Amino acid sequence: MRDIRIGDVSDRIQKVYAVADIAERRAFYTGMMPECSAISNKDLLAGKSSKKPLQIWRMLYIIMTICGLYMLFICVRQSYMHVKPRYILKQVLHKIPCQKSVIGLEDNVSLHFPLPRTHTRDECACTPVHFFAILSMQRSGSGWFETLLNSHPNISSHGEIFSVKERRQNFSIISHTLDTVYNLDWTSSSVKNECTAAVGLKWMLNQGALEYNREIVHYFKKRGISVILLFRRNLLRRLISVLANAYDRSAKQLNGTHKSHVHSKQEAELLAAYKPLINVTFLQNNLHRVEELTYDAVKLFKSTHHILLYYEDLIKDQRKMMEVQEFLKVPSRKLESRQVKIHTRPLSEQIQNKDEVHKKLKGTEYEIFLKETDYES
């Protein structure tokens, strides 16, 4: 009888140790996964302790598998966003209801151009982004014009991208470069406080724009890129600016550095002091060649969505910049530039052989370029 009681006590002690062991495991799993706390004391005391650890491990394995698959899905999604940025906007627009409105109304500016918290495109999904390209020639006011555009909170123009020869060796490289520029708004954060609504660049005609004009026009039409053709009416003044800039490139008049554009009157006056000597023998041919280049550019890109601008008109009429903003479908703003115009003096004070130039152009179709003031400075 005594032996039976002792045996019973021994069995009970073993059960207590088993319960304590499972309770310890339960506490461990509960600390790792809240879902594992579903084991009840009743089950433990009912003798199911031997099966529960295996069930817990299975549950833990399933949960970890689900978490791993979710993390893999997130990584693949982020990788897809960087590889194919141009298609994301359409997907987001289908998921996020966007209110339609008319661009330009002040009451609706906050709807189309919100103030993002992280400067990412996810917060600007309802803001349509328009691509543009400024096609121009050197010393035609394109640098000043681009600074005006970049003063707009919703416009980003990335400069003279194709001044680097390696980027324009063939159209395949040009196309890749253009894709990179127009995808900058997707793959990098904006430096501005508002959503970008227009992204573009500046492109000189002698930097491959005319050489690969057919392929470029096709590319522009395919991606819906708007073209801004910017030229200068007074080609004689442009020639003076070209010669003066070429001289400073070698002379480096500003503390041993060359500057194509300046931001102070002192620097402008120093550069304007140089008076180039114009070769009158080839003057008319030079002006005619630039005139033909302008005509060819307008003709080649007329099938694109474009606007034709002249530097002199932009200076005389501020409403022209309003037309540009309307063309780019951004809200109208007063645009400003820190650049200071270099050549503001009368034409006769800007060249050494003014009499020879006047005599050469007098009575020709280019005599109009001899006007002392053809726009307000």
PDB file of N, CA, C and O in Angstrom, residues 298-372:
ATOM      1  N   VAL A 298      13.355  75.414 -86.758  1.00  0.00           N
ATOM      2  CA  VAL A 298      11.901  75.595 -86.675  1.00  0.00           C
ATOM      3  C   VAL A 298      11.198  74.614 -87.606  1.00  0.00           C
ATOM      4  O   VAL A 298      10.168  74.016 -87.250  1.00  0.00           O
ATOM      5  N   LYS A 299      11.748  74.420 -88.788  1.00  0.00           N
ATOM      6  CA  LYS A 299      11.145  73.526 -89.765  1.00  0.00           C
ATOM      7  C   LYS A 299      11.207  72.074 -89.307  1.00  0.00           C
ATOM      8  O   LYS A 299      10.236  71.314 -89.448  1.00  0.00           O
ATOM      9  N   LEU A 300      12.330  71.660 -88.749  1.00  0.00           N
ATOM     10  CA  LEU A 300      12.517  70.266 -88.362  1.00  0.00           C
ATOM     11  C   LEU A 300      11.690  69.868 -87.144  1.00  0.00           C
ATOM     12  O   LEU A 300      11.264  68.712 -87.026  1.00  0.00           O
ATOM     13  N   PHE A 301      11.442  70.806 -86.245  1.00  0.00           N
ATOM     14  CA  PHE A 301      10.743  70.483 -85.006  1.00  0.00           C
ATOM     15  C   PHE A 301       9.317  71.043 -84.972  1.00  0.00           C
ATOM     16  O   PHE A 301       8.677  71.038 -83.914  1.00  0.00           O
ATOM     17  N   LYS A 302       8.813  71.482 -86.109  1.00  0.00           N
ATOM     18  CA  LYS A 302       7.468  72.069 -86.131  1.00  0.00           C
ATOM     19  C   LYS A 302       6.378  71.025 -85.903  1.00  0.00           C
ATOM     20  O   LYS A 302       5.258  71.374 -85.511  1.00  0.00           O
ATOM     21  N   SER A 303       6.670  69.736 -86.147  1.00  0.00           N
ATOM     22  CA  SER A 303       5.667  68.697 -85.943  1.00  0.00           C
ATOM     23  C   SER A 303       5.507  68.308 -84.482  1.00  0.00           C
ATOM     24  O   SER A 303       4.593  67.558 -84.132  1.00  0.00           O
ATOM     25  N   THR A 304       6.371  68.803 -83.618  1.00  0.00           N
ATOM     26  CA  THR A 304       6.263  68.519 -82.184  1.00  0.00           C
ATOM     27  C   THR A 304       5.356  69.552 -81.526  1.00  0.00           C
ATOM     28  O   THR A 304       5.001  70.575 -82.122  1.00  0.00           O
ATOM     29  N   HIS A 305       5.020  69.287 -80.289  1.00  0.00           N
ATOM     30  CA  HIS A 305       4.288  70.288 -79.506  1.00  0.00           C
ATOM     31  C   HIS A 305       5.303  71.346 -79.074  1.00  0.00           C
ATOM     32  O   HIS A 305       6.136  71.107 -78.208  1.00  0.00           O
ATOM     33  N   HIS A 306       5.276  72.519 -79.702  1.00  0.00           N
ATOM     34  CA  HIS A 306       6.350  73.488 -79.495  1.00  0.00           C
ATOM     35  C   HIS A 306       5.806  74.912 -79.368  1.00  0.00           C
ATOM     36  O   HIS A 306       4.650  75.200 -79.680  1.00  0.00           O
ATOM     37  N   ILE A 307       6.695  75.770 -78.903  1.00  0.00           N
ATOM     38  CA  ILE A 307       6.443  77.201 -78.834  1.00  0.00           C
ATOM     39  C   ILE A 307       7.707  77.916 -79.302  1.00  0.00           C
ATOM     40  O   ILE A 307       8.819  77.510 -78.949  1.00  0.00           O
ATOM     41  N   LEU A 308       7.555  78.963 -80.116  1.00  0.00           N
ATOM     42  CA  LEU A 308       8.696  79.714 -80.653  1.00  0.00           C
ATOM     43  C   LEU A 308       8.834  81.029 -79.900  1.00  0.00           C
ATOM     44  O   LEU A 308       7.894  81.828 -79.840  1.00  0.00           O
ATOM     45  N   LEU A 309      10.020  81.253 -79.331  1.00  0.00           N
ATOM     46  CA  LEU A 309      10.279  82.453 -78.541  1.00  0.00           C
ATOM     47  C   LEU A 309      11.524  83.171 -79.046  1.00  0.00           C
ATOM     48  O   LEU A 309      12.439  82.547 -79.594  1.00  0.00           O
ATOM     49  N   TYR A 310      11.536  84.491 -78.820  1.00  0.00           N
ATOM     50  CA  TYR A 310      12.711  85.306 -79.127  1.00  0.00           C
ATOM     51  C   TYR A 310      13.138  86.066 -77.875  1.00  0.00           C
ATOM     52  O   TYR A 310      12.297  86.571 -77.122  1.00  0.00           O
ATOM     53  N   TYR A 311      14.437  86.115 -77.693  1.00  0.00           N
ATOM     54  CA  TYR A 311      15.031  86.736 -76.502  1.00  0.00           C
ATOM     55  C   TYR A 311      14.552  88.173 -76.322  1.00  0.00           C
ATOM     56  O   TYR A 311      14.190  88.586 -75.205  1.00  0.00           O
ATOM     57  N   GLU A 312      14.528  88.924 -77.389  1.00  0.00           N
ATOM     58  CA  GLU A 312      14.122  90.336 -77.294  1.00  0.00           C
ATOM     59  C   GLU A 312      12.678  90.477 -76.834  1.00  0.00           C
ATOM     60  O   GLU A 312      12.351  91.383 -76.061  1.00  0.00           O
ATOM     61  N   ASP A 313      11.808  89.571 -77.289  1.00  0.00           N
ATOM     62  CA  ASP A 313      10.403  89.643 -76.890  1.00  0.00           C
ATOM     63  C   ASP A 313      10.226  89.332 -75.411  1.00  0.00           C
ATOM     64  O   ASP A 313       9.372  89.925 -74.733  1.00  0.00           O
ATOM     65  N   LEU A 314      11.027  88.412 -74.904  1.00  0.00           N
ATOM     66  CA  LEU A 314      10.936  88.064 -73.486  1.00  0.00           C
ATOM     67  C   LEU A 314      11.334  89.236 -72.600  1.00  0.00           C
ATOM     68  O   LEU A 314      10.781  89.419 -71.507  1.00  0.00           O
ATOM     69  N   ILE A 315      12.300  90.030 -73.056  1.00  0.00           N
ATOM     70  CA  ILE A 315      12.750  91.182 -72.272  1.00  0.00           C
ATOM     71  C   ILE A 315      11.723  92.309 -72.324  1.00  0.00           C
ATOM     72  O   ILE A 315      11.420  92.938 -71.307  1.00  0.00           O
ATOM     73  N   LYS A 316      11.169  92.544 -73.489  1.00  0.00           N
ATOM     74  CA  LYS A 316      10.234  93.662 -73.654  1.00  0.00           C
ATOM     75  C   LYS A 316       8.865  93.373 -73.046  1.00  0.00           C
ATOM     76  O   LYS A 316       8.229  94.285 -72.510  1.00  0.00           O
ATOM     77  N   ASP A 317       8.402  92.161 -73.140  1.00  0.00           N
ATOM     78  CA  ASP A 317       7.040  91.837 -72.744  1.00  0.00           C
ATOM     79  C   ASP A 317       7.044  90.729 -71.696  1.00  0.00           C
ATOM     80  O   ASP A 317       7.337  89.568 -72.004  1.00  0.00           O
ATOM     81  N   GLN A 318       6.727  91.063 -70.461  1.00  0.00           N
ATOM     82  CA  GLN A 318       6.707  90.073 -69.389  1.00  0.00           C
ATOM     83  C   GLN A 318       5.581  89.054 -69.561  1.00  0.00           C
ATOM     84  O   GLN A 318       5.616  87.977 -68.956  1.00  0.00           O
ATOM     85  N   ARG A 319       4.579  89.389 -70.361  1.00  0.00           N
ATOM     86  CA  ARG A 319       3.485  88.455 -70.583  1.00  0.00           C
ATOM     87  C   ARG A 319       3.948  87.209 -71.329  1.00  0.00           C
ATOM     88  O   ARG A 319       3.273  86.171 -71.292  1.00  0.00           O
ATOM     89  N   LYS A 320       5.089  87.312 -72.009  1.00  0.00           N
ATOM     90  CA  LYS A 320       5.616  86.155 -72.730  1.00  0.00           C
ATOM     91  C   LYS A 320       5.944  85.004 -71.778  1.00  0.00           C
ATOM     92  O   LYS A 320       5.745  83.832 -72.103  1.00  0.00           O
ATOM     93  N   MET A 321       6.465  85.337 -70.604  1.00  0.00           N
ATOM     94  CA  MET A 321       6.773  84.289 -69.636  1.00  0.00           C
ATOM     95  C   MET A 321       5.499  83.665 -69.080  1.00  0.00           C
ATOM     96  O   MET A 321       5.497  82.491 -68.692  1.00  0.00           O
ATOM     97  N   MET A 322       4.424  84.421 -69.047  1.00  0.00           N
ATOM     98  CA  MET A 322       3.137  83.853 -68.657  1.00  0.00           C
ATOM     99  C   MET A 322       2.683  82.829 -69.693  1.00  0.00           C
ATOM    100  O   MET A 322       2.129  81.776 -69.355  1.00  0.00           O
ATOM    101  N   GLU A 323       2.931  83.131 -70.970  1.00  0.00           N
ATOM    102  CA  GLU A 323       2.584  82.193 -72.035  1.00  0.00           C
ATOM    103  C   GLU A 323       3.410  80.916 -71.921  1.00  0.00           C
ATOM    104  O   GLU A 323       2.904  79.813 -72.182  1.00  0.00           O
ATOM    105  N   VAL A 324       4.661  81.059 -71.527  1.00  0.00           N
ATOM    106  CA  VAL A 324       5.520  79.892 -71.360  1.00  0.00           C
ATOM    107  C   VAL A 324       4.993  78.999 -70.234  1.00  0.00           C
ATOM    108  O   VAL A 324       4.934  77.764 -70.368  1.00  0.00           O
ATOM    109  N   GLN A 325       4.600  79.608 -69.134  1.00  0.00           N
ATOM    110  CA  GLN A 325       4.074  78.836 -68.014  1.00  0.00           C
ATOM    111  C   GLN A 325       2.759  78.145 -68.385  1.00  0.00           C
ATOM    112  O   GLN A 325       2.502  77.006 -67.975  1.00  0.00           O
ATOM    113  N   GLU A 326       1.953  78.822 -69.155  1.00  0.00           N
ATOM    114  CA  GLU A 326       0.724  78.199 -69.637  1.00  0.00           C
ATOM    115  C   GLU A 326       1.044  77.038 -70.572  1.00  0.00           C
ATOM    116  O   GLU A 326       0.368  76.004 -70.551  1.00  0.00           O
ATOM    117  N   PHE A 327       2.068  77.209 -71.393  1.00  0.00           N
ATOM    118  CA  PHE A 327       2.502  76.161 -72.317  1.00  0.00           C
ATOM    119  C   PHE A 327       2.958  74.918 -71.553  1.00  0.00           C
ATOM    120  O   PHE A 327       2.690  73.784 -71.971  1.00  0.00           O
ATOM    121  N   LEU A 328       3.635  75.130 -70.418  1.00  0.00           N
ATOM    122  CA  LEU A 328       4.115  74.020 -69.592  1.00  0.00           C
ATOM    123  C   LEU A 328       3.066  73.531 -68.604  1.00  0.00           C
ATOM    124  O   LEU A 328       3.334  72.610 -67.827  1.00  0.00           O
ATOM    125  N   LYS A 329       1.897  74.175 -68.604  1.00  0.00           N
ATOM    126  CA  LYS A 329       0.778  73.775 -67.742  1.00  0.00           C
ATOM    127  C   LYS A 329       1.136  73.828 -66.264  1.00  0.00           C
ATOM    128  O   LYS A 329       0.895  72.868 -65.495  1.00  0.00           O
ATOM    129  N   VAL A 330       1.722  74.937 -65.857  1.00  0.00           N
ATOM    130  CA  VAL A 330       2.011  75.180 -64.446  1.00  0.00           C
ATOM    131  C   VAL A 330       1.330  76.478 -64.039  1.00  0.00           C
ATOM    132  O   VAL A 330       1.035  77.332 -64.886  1.00  0.00           O
ATOM    133  N   PRO A 331       1.073  76.688 -62.755  1.00  0.00           N
ATOM    134  CA  PRO A 331       0.447  77.930 -62.305  1.00  0.00           C
ATOM    135  C   PRO A 331       1.325  79.137 -62.637  1.00  0.00           C
ATOM    136  O   PRO A 331       2.551  79.067 -62.555  1.00  0.00           O
ATOM    137  N   SER A 332       0.720  80.232 -63.003  1.00  0.00           N
ATOM    138  CA  SER A 332       1.472  81.444 -63.355  1.00  0.00           C
ATOM    139  C   SER A 332       2.094  82.062 -62.112  1.00  0.00           C
ATOM    140  O   SER A 332       1.423  82.248 -61.093  1.00  0.00           O
ATOM    141  N   ARG A 333       3.365  82.387 -62.219  1.00  0.00           N
ATOM    142  CA  ARG A 333       4.104  83.019 -61.124  1.00  0.00           C
ATOM    143  C   ARG A 333       4.976  84.131 -61.691  1.00  0.00           C
ATOM    144  O   ARG A 333       5.315  84.122 -62.879  1.00  0.00           O
ATOM    145  N   LYS A 334       5.383  85.043 -60.857  1.00  0.00           N
ATOM    146  CA  LYS A 334       6.356  86.045 -61.258  1.00  0.00           C
ATOM    147  C   LYS A 334       7.738  85.418 -61.147  1.00  0.00           C
ATOM    148  O   LYS A 334       8.193  85.064 -60.058  1.00  0.00           O
ATOM    149  N   LEU A 335       8.422  85.281 -62.263  1.00  0.00           N
ATOM    150  CA  LEU A 335       9.711  84.597 -62.301  1.00  0.00           C
ATOM    151  C   LEU A 335      10.858  85.604 -62.243  1.00  0.00           C
ATOM    152  O   LEU A 335      10.772  86.683 -62.829  1.00  0.00           O
ATOM    153  N   GLU A 336      11.922  85.222 -61.583  1.00  0.00           N
ATOM    154  CA  GLU A 336      13.058  86.127 -61.401  1.00  0.00           C
ATOM    155  C   GLU A 336      14.364  85.397 -61.706  1.00  0.00           C
ATOM    156  O   GLU A 336      14.448  84.171 -61.608  1.00  0.00           O
ATOM    157  N   SER A 337      15.385  86.200 -62.060  1.00  0.00           N
ATOM    158  CA  SER A 337      16.720  85.664 -62.324  1.00  0.00           C
ATOM    159  C   SER A 337      17.766  86.550 -61.669  1.00  0.00           C
ATOM    160  O   SER A 337      17.638  87.780 -61.656  1.00  0.00           O
ATOM    161  N   ARG A 338      18.807  85.922 -61.147  1.00  0.00           N
ATOM    162  CA  ARG A 338      19.896  86.670 -60.516  1.00  0.00           C
ATOM    163  C   ARG A 338      20.964  87.077 -61.531  1.00  0.00           C
ATOM    164  O   ARG A 338      21.886  87.813 -61.201  1.00  0.00           O
ATOM    165  N   GLN A 339      20.845  86.597 -62.763  1.00  0.00           N
ATOM    166  CA  GLN A 339      21.838  86.941 -63.777  1.00  0.00           C
ATOM    167  C   GLN A 339      21.751  88.413 -64.166  1.00  0.00           C
ATOM    168  O   GLN A 339      20.669  88.990 -64.213  1.00  0.00           O
ATOM    169  N   VAL A 340      22.905  88.995 -64.441  1.00  0.00           N
ATOM    170  CA  VAL A 340      23.001  90.399 -64.843  1.00  0.00           C
ATOM    171  C   VAL A 340      23.451  90.460 -66.297  1.00  0.00           C
ATOM    172  O   VAL A 340      24.429  89.801 -66.681  1.00  0.00           O
ATOM    173  N   LYS A 341      22.742  91.217 -67.099  1.00  0.00           N
ATOM    174  CA  LYS A 341      23.070  91.340 -68.522  1.00  0.00           C
ATOM    175  C   LYS A 341      24.428  92.019 -68.685  1.00  0.00           C
ATOM    176  O   LYS A 341      24.736  93.004 -68.016  1.00  0.00           O
ATOM    177  N   ILE A 342      25.240  91.493 -69.600  1.00  0.00           N
ATOM    178  CA  ILE A 342      26.609  91.995 -69.784  1.00  0.00           C
ATOM    179  C   ILE A 342      26.652  93.171 -70.761  1.00  0.00           C
ATOM    180  O   ILE A 342      27.145  94.247 -70.439  1.00  0.00           O
ATOM    181  N   HIS A 343      26.140  92.980 -71.956  1.00  0.00           N
ATOM    182  CA  HIS A 343      26.238  94.006 -72.998  1.00  0.00           C
ATOM    183  C   HIS A 343      24.965  94.854 -73.028  1.00  0.00           C
ATOM    184  O   HIS A 343      23.964  94.475 -73.635  1.00  0.00           O
ATOM    185  N   THR A 344      25.030  95.994 -72.348  1.00  0.00           N
ATOM    186  CA  THR A 344      23.884  96.900 -72.272  1.00  0.00           C
ATOM    187  C   THR A 344      24.139  98.224 -72.990  1.00  0.00           C
ATOM    188  O   THR A 344      23.221  99.027 -73.129  1.00  0.00           O
ATOM    189  N   ARG A 345      25.345  98.428 -73.446  1.00  0.00           N
ATOM    190  CA  ARG A 345      25.693  99.697 -74.085  1.00  0.00           C
ATOM    191  C   ARG A 345      25.161  99.741 -75.517  1.00  0.00           C
ATOM    192  O   ARG A 345      24.821  98.695 -76.096  1.00  0.00           O
ATOM    193  N   PRO A 346      25.108 100.926 -76.111  1.00  0.00           N
ATOM    194  CA  PRO A 346      24.710 101.026 -77.527  1.00  0.00           C
ATOM    195  C   PRO A 346      25.645 100.203 -78.396  1.00  0.00           C
ATOM    196  O   PRO A 346      26.820  99.994 -78.070  1.00  0.00           O
ATOM    197  N   LEU A 347      25.150  99.754 -79.519  1.00  0.00           N
ATOM    198  CA  LEU A 347      25.908  98.861 -80.397  1.00  0.00           C
ATOM    199  C   LEU A 347      27.229  99.477 -80.849  1.00  0.00           C
ATOM    200  O   LEU A 347      28.251  98.793 -80.956  1.00  0.00           O
ATOM    201  N   SER A 348      27.235 100.780 -81.090  1.00  0.00           N
ATOM    202  CA  SER A 348      28.447 101.457 -81.568  1.00  0.00           C
ATOM    203  C   SER A 348      29.564 101.447 -80.535  1.00  0.00           C
ATOM    204  O   SER A 348      30.732 101.634 -80.875  1.00  0.00           O
ATOM    205  N   GLU A 349      29.221 101.199 -79.252  1.00  0.00           N
ATOM    206  CA  GLU A 349      30.228 101.183 -78.192  1.00  0.00           C
ATOM    207  C   GLU A 349      30.684  99.773 -77.835  1.00  0.00           C
ATOM    208  O   GLU A 349      31.482  99.596 -76.915  1.00  0.00           O
ATOM    209  N   GLN A 350      30.215  98.805 -78.591  1.00  0.00           N
ATOM    210  CA  GLN A 350      30.537  97.426 -78.250  1.00  0.00           C
ATOM    211  C   GLN A 350      31.537  96.777 -79.202  1.00  0.00           C
ATOM    212  O   GLN A 350      32.023  95.682 -78.927  1.00  0.00           O
ATOM    213  N   ILE A 351      31.855  97.420 -80.318  1.00  0.00           N
ATOM    214  CA  ILE A 351      32.789  96.843 -81.290  1.00  0.00           C
ATOM    215  C   ILE A 351      33.872  97.853 -81.665  1.00  0.00           C
ATOM    216  O   ILE A 351      33.654  99.066 -81.605  1.00  0.00           O
ATOM    217  N   GLN A 352      35.029  97.357 -82.047  1.00  0.00           N
ATOM    218  CA  GLN A 352      36.149  98.232 -82.391  1.00  0.00           C
ATOM    219  C   GLN A 352      35.935  98.902 -83.757  1.00  0.00           C
ATOM    220  O   GLN A 352      36.080 100.116 -83.888  1.00  0.00           O
ATOM    221  N   ASN A 353      35.599  98.121 -84.757  1.00  0.00           N
ATOM    222  CA  ASN A 353      35.474  98.646 -86.129  1.00  0.00           C
ATOM    223  C   ASN A 353      34.005  98.904 -86.473  1.00  0.00           C
ATOM    224  O   ASN A 353      33.451  98.322 -87.415  1.00  0.00           O
ATOM    225  N   LYS A 354      33.373  99.773 -85.707  1.00  0.00           N
ATOM    226  CA  LYS A 354      31.945 100.039 -85.882  1.00  0.00           C
ATOM    227  C   LYS A 354      31.648 100.656 -87.256  1.00  0.00           C
ATOM    228  O   LYS A 354      30.617 100.374 -87.865  1.00  0.00           O
ATOM    229  N   ASP A 355      32.554 101.502 -87.749  1.00  0.00           N
ATOM    230  CA  ASP A 355      32.323 102.144 -89.050  1.00  0.00           C
ATOM    231  C   ASP A 355      32.338 101.120 -90.183  1.00  0.00           C
ATOM    232  O   ASP A 355      31.518 101.186 -91.109  1.00  0.00           O
ATOM    233  N   GLU A 356      33.277 100.181 -90.129  1.00  0.00           N
ATOM    234  CA  GLU A 356      33.360  99.142 -91.158  1.00  0.00           C
ATOM    235  C   GLU A 356      32.112  98.260 -91.148  1.00  0.00           C
ATOM    236  O   GLU A 356      31.581  97.907 -92.211  1.00  0.00           O
ATOM    237  N   VAL A 357      31.667  97.927 -89.961  1.00  0.00           N
ATOM    238  CA  VAL A 357      30.477  97.083 -89.829  1.00  0.00           C
ATOM    239  C   VAL A 357      29.253  97.812 -90.358  1.00  0.00           C
ATOM    240  O   VAL A 357      28.423  97.244 -91.091  1.00  0.00           O
ATOM    241  N   HIS A 358      29.150  99.095 -90.021  1.00  0.00           N
ATOM    242  CA  HIS A 358      28.004  99.891 -90.481  1.00  0.00           C
ATOM    243  C   HIS A 358      27.985  99.999 -92.010  1.00  0.00           C
ATOM    244  O   HIS A 358      26.930  99.881 -92.653  1.00  0.00           O
ATOM    245  N   LYS A 359      29.145 100.211 -92.578  1.00  0.00           N
ATOM    246  CA  LYS A 359      29.257 100.322 -94.023  1.00  0.00           C
ATOM    247  C   LYS A 359      28.931  99.000 -94.720  1.00  0.00           C
ATOM    248  O   LYS A 359      28.287  98.985 -95.792  1.00  0.00           O
ATOM    249  N   LYS A 360      29.358  97.898 -94.112  1.00  0.00           N
ATOM    250  CA  LYS A 360      29.147  96.586 -94.721  1.00  0.00           C
ATOM    251  C   LYS A 360      27.675  96.188 -94.736  1.00  0.00           C
ATOM    252  O   LYS A 360      27.204  95.564 -95.707  1.00  0.00           O
ATOM    253  N   LEU A 361      26.946  96.539 -93.697  1.00  0.00           N
ATOM    254  CA  LEU A 361      25.543  96.105 -93.577  1.00  0.00           C
ATOM    255  C   LEU A 361      24.548  97.147 -94.087  1.00  0.00           C
ATOM    256  O   LEU A 361      23.371  96.825 -94.251  1.00  0.00           O
ATOM    257  N   LYS A 362      25.014  98.341 -94.347  1.00  0.00           N
ATOM    258  CA  LYS A 362      24.132  99.401 -94.826  1.00  0.00           C
ATOM    259  C   LYS A 362      23.546  99.015 -96.183  1.00  0.00           C
ATOM    260  O   LYS A 362      24.261  98.641 -97.109  1.00  0.00           O
ATOM    261  N   GLY A 363      22.224  99.090 -96.298  1.00  0.00           N
ATOM    262  CA  GLY A 363      21.557  98.783 -97.548  1.00  0.00           C
ATOM    263  C   GLY A 363      21.302  97.305 -97.776  1.00  0.00           C
ATOM    264  O   GLY A 363      20.780  96.926 -98.831  1.00  0.00           O
ATOM    265  N   THR A 364      21.658  96.444 -96.801  1.00  0.00           N
ATOM    266  CA  THR A 364      21.413  95.002 -96.914  1.00  0.00           C
ATOM    267  C   THR A 364      20.208  94.614 -96.056  1.00  0.00           C
ATOM    268  O   THR A 364      19.661  95.433 -95.311  1.00  0.00           O
ATOM    269  N   GLU A 365      19.822  93.361 -96.162  1.00  0.00           N
ATOM    270  CA  GLU A 365      18.707  92.875 -95.350  1.00  0.00           C
ATOM    271  C   GLU A 365      19.040  92.852 -93.859  1.00  0.00           C
ATOM    272  O   GLU A 365      18.147  92.739 -93.023  1.00  0.00           O
ATOM    273  N   TYR A 366      20.322  92.970 -93.532  1.00  0.00           N
ATOM    274  CA  TYR A 366      20.753  92.948 -92.142  1.00  0.00           C
ATOM    275  C   TYR A 366      20.981  94.341 -91.566  1.00  0.00           C
ATOM    276  O   TYR A 366      21.510  94.479 -90.469  1.00  0.00           O
ATOM    277  N   GLU A 367      20.604  95.358 -92.290  1.00  0.00           N
ATOM    278  CA  GLU A 367      20.782  96.727 -91.796  1.00  0.00           C
ATOM    279  C   GLU A 367      19.981  96.970 -90.518  1.00  0.00           C
ATOM    280  O   GLU A 367      20.369  97.776 -89.670  1.00  0.00           O
ATOM    281  N   ILE A 368      18.895  96.250 -90.361  1.00  0.00           N
ATOM    282  CA  ILE A 368      18.057  96.415 -89.179  1.00  0.00           C
ATOM    283  C   ILE A 368      18.804  96.076 -87.897  1.00  0.00           C
ATOM    284  O   ILE A 368      18.479  96.563 -86.823  1.00  0.00           O
ATOM    285  N   PHE A 369      19.842  95.260 -88.012  1.00  0.00           N
ATOM    286  CA  PHE A 369      20.626  94.882 -86.835  1.00  0.00           C
ATOM    287  C   PHE A 369      21.475  96.032 -86.305  1.00  0.00           C
ATOM    288  O   PHE A 369      22.021  95.947 -85.196  1.00  0.00           O
ATOM    289  N   LEU A 370      21.600  97.114 -87.089  1.00  0.00           N
ATOM    290  CA  LEU A 370      22.433  98.251 -86.678  1.00  0.00           C
ATOM    291  C   LEU A 370      21.707  99.193 -85.725  1.00  0.00           C
ATOM    292  O   LEU A 370      22.289 100.164 -85.250  1.00  0.00           O
ATOM    293  N   LYS A 371      20.453  98.939 -85.464  1.00  0.00           N
ATOM    294  CA  LYS A 371      19.693  99.790 -84.549  1.00  0.00           C
ATOM    295  C   LYS A 371      20.384  99.819 -83.187  1.00  0.00           C
ATOM    296  O   LYS A 371      20.804  98.787 -82.661  1.00  0.00           O
ATOM    297  N   GLU A 372      20.498 101.023 -82.634  1.00  0.00           N
ATOM    298  CA  GLU A 372      21.197 101.167 -81.349  1.00  0.00           C
ATOM    299  C   GLU A 372      20.468 100.446 -80.221  1.00  0.00           C
ATOM    300  O   GLU A 372      21.072  99.828 -79.360  1.00  0.00           O
TER     301      GLU A 372
END
